[in-house]
Short mmCIF file of C-alpha atoms in Angstrom, two decimals:
data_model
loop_
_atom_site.label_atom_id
_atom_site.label_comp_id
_atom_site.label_asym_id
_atom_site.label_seq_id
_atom_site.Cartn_x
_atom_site.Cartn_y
_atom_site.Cartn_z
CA UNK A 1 0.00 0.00 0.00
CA UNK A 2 1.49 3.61 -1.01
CA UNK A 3 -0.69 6.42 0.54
CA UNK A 4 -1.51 9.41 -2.19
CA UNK A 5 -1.12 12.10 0.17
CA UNK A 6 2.00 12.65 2.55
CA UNK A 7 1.69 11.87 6.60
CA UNK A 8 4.38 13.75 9.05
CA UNK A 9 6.33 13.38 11.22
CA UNK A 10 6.20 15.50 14.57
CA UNK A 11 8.20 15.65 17.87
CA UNK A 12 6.49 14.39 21.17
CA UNK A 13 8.57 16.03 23.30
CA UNK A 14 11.77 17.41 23.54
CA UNK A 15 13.54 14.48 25.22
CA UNK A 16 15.59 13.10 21.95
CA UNK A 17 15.19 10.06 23.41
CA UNK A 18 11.43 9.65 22.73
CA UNK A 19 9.19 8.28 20.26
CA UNK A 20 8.16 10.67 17.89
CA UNK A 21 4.70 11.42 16.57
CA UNK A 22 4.55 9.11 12.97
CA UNK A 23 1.39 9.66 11.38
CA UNK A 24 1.61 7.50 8.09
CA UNK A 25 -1.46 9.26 6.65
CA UNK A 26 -3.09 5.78 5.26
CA UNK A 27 -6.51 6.15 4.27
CA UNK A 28 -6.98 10.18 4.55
CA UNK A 29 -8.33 9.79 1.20
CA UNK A 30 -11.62 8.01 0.81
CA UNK A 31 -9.88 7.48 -2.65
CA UNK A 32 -7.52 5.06 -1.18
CA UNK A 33 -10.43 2.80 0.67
CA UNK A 34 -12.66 2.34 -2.02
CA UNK A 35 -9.41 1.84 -4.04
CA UNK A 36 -8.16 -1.11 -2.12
CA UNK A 37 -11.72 -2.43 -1.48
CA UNK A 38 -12.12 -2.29 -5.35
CA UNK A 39 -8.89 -3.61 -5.88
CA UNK A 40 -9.54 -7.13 -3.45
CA UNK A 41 -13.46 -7.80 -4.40
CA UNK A 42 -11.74 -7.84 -8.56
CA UNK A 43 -9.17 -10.08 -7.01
CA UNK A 44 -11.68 -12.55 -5.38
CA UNK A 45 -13.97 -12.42 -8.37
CA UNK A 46 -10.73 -13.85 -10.42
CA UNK A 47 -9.78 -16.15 -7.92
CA UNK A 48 -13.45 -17.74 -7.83
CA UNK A 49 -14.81 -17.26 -11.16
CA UNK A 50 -11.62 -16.84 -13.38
CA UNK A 51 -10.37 -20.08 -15.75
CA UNK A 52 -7.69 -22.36 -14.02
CA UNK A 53 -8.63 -20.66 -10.32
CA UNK A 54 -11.67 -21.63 -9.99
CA UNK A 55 -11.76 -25.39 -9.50
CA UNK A 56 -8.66 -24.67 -7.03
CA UNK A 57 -9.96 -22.02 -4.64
CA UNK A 58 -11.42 -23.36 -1.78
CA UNK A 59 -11.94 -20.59 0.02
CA UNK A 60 -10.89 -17.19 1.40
CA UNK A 61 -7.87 -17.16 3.03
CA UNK A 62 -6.45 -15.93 5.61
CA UNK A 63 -9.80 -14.58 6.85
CA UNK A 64 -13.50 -14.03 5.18
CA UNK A 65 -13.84 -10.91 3.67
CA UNK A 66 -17.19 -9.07 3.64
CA UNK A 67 -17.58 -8.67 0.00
CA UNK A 68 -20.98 -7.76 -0.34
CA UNK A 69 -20.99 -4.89 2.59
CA UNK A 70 -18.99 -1.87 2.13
CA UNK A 71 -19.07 -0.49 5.20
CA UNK A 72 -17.92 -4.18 6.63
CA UNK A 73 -14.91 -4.21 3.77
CA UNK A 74 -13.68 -0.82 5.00
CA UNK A 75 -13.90 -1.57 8.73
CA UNK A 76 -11.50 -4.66 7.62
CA UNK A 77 -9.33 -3.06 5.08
CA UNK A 78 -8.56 -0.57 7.89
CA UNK A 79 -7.84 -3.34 10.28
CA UNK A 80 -5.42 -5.15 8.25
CA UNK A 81 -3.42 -3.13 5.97
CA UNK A 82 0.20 -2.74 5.90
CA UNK A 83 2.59 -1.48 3.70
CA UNK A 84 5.79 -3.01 2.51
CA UNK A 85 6.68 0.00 1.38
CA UNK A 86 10.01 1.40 3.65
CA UNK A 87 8.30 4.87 4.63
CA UNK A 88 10.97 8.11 2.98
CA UNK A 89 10.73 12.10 2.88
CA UNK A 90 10.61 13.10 6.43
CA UNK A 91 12.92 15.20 5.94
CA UNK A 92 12.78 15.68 1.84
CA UNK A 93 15.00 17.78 -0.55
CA UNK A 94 13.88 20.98 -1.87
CA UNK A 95 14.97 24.23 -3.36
CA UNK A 96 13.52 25.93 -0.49
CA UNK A 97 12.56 25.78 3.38
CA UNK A 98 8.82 25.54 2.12
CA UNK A 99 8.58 22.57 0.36
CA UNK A 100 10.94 20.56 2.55
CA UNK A 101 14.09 20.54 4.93
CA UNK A 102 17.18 19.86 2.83
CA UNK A 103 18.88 22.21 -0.12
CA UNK A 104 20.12 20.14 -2.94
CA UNK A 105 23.72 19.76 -1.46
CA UNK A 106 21.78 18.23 1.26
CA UNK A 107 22.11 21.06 3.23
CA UNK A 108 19.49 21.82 6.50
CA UNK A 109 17.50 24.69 5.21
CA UNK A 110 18.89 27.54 7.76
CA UNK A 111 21.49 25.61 10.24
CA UNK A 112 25.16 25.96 9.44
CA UNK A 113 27.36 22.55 9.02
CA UNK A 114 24.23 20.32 9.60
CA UNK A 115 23.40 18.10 6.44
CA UNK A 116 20.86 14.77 6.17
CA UNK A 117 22.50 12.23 3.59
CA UNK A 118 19.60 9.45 4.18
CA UNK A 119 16.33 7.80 3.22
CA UNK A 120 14.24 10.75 4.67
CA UNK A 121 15.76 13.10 2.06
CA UNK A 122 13.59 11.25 -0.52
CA UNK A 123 10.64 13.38 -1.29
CA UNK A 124 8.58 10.41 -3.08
CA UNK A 125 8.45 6.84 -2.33
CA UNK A 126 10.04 4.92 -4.82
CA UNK A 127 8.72 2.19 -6.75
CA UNK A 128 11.45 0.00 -6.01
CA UNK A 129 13.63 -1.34 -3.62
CA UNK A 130 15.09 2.05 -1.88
CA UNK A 131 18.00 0.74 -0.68
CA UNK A 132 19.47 1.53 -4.51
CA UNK A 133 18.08 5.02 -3.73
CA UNK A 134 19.42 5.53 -0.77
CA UNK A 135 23.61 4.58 -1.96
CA UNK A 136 22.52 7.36 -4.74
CA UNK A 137 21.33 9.93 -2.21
CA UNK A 138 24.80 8.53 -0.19
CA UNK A 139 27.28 8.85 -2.93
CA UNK A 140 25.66 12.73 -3.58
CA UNK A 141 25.80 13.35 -0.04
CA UNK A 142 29.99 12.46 -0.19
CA UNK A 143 30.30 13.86 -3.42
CA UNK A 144 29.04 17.61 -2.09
CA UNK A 145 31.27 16.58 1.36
CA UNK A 146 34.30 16.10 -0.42
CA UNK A 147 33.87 19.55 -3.46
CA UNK A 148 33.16 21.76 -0.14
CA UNK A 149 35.95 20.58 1.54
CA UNK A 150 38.31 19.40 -0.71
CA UNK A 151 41.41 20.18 1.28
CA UNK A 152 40.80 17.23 4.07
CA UNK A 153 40.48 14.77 0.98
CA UNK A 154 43.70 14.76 -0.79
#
């Protein structure tokens, strides 16, 4: 599941040591219910009715799903969903302080010598594994390092 509108990220208190506030934002949109309720009744429907499924279905699995009730489907699409997706932007590039928290040298917007060379300088989830992302955003991050301060790396 990828949410279409951004959740944030606040402090709880000023103990560094503390959780933080993490609202994910799933489901703000009624968009995104009726989307994934759409999305599972088309996949039961193929999984019952569809050629070479439907003499091997037995049943649902790993729990009955409300199909005919919509009210019922989003009470359980809101109970179970999850995303495999690994959450990014937090703290996401942008030209200015704005739209985000970083400059493109990766740069805090407004703090001297303070840079964020990770996964939360990604403004949109990618639709792939970020890990590749995140060396990219890494390398950039060493690459600006080493221009601004190019005497200490001879």
């Amino acid at each position: 599941m990828c949410v279409s509108e951004g959740g944030e990220v606040t402090l709880n208190s000023a103990d560094p040591l503390q959780q933080a506030n993490i609202n994910l934002n799933y489901f703000n949109n009624d968009l995104d219910i009726i989307a994934i309720r759409e999305g599972i009744r088309f996949a039961y429907d193929v999984l019952k009715n569809g050629e070479g499924f439907k003499d091997i279905v037995e049943g649902e699995y790993p729990w009955e799903m409300p199909l005919d009730d919509d009210e019922a489907m989003k009470r359980t699409v809101l109970d179970r969903s999850q995303t495999s997706f690994h959450p990014c932007g937090t703290a996401r590039l942008s030209k200015n302080v704005q739209q985000g928290v970083v400059d493109p040298s990766l740069k805090v917007h407004g703090i001297k010598n303070l840079r964020v060379i990770d996964a939360s300088v990604i403004p949109v989830i990618p639709d792939c594994r970020i890990q590749n992302s995140v060396y990219m955003v890494a390398e950039k991050g060493a690459d600006a390092i080493k221009r601004e301060h190019g005497d200490l790396y001879r």
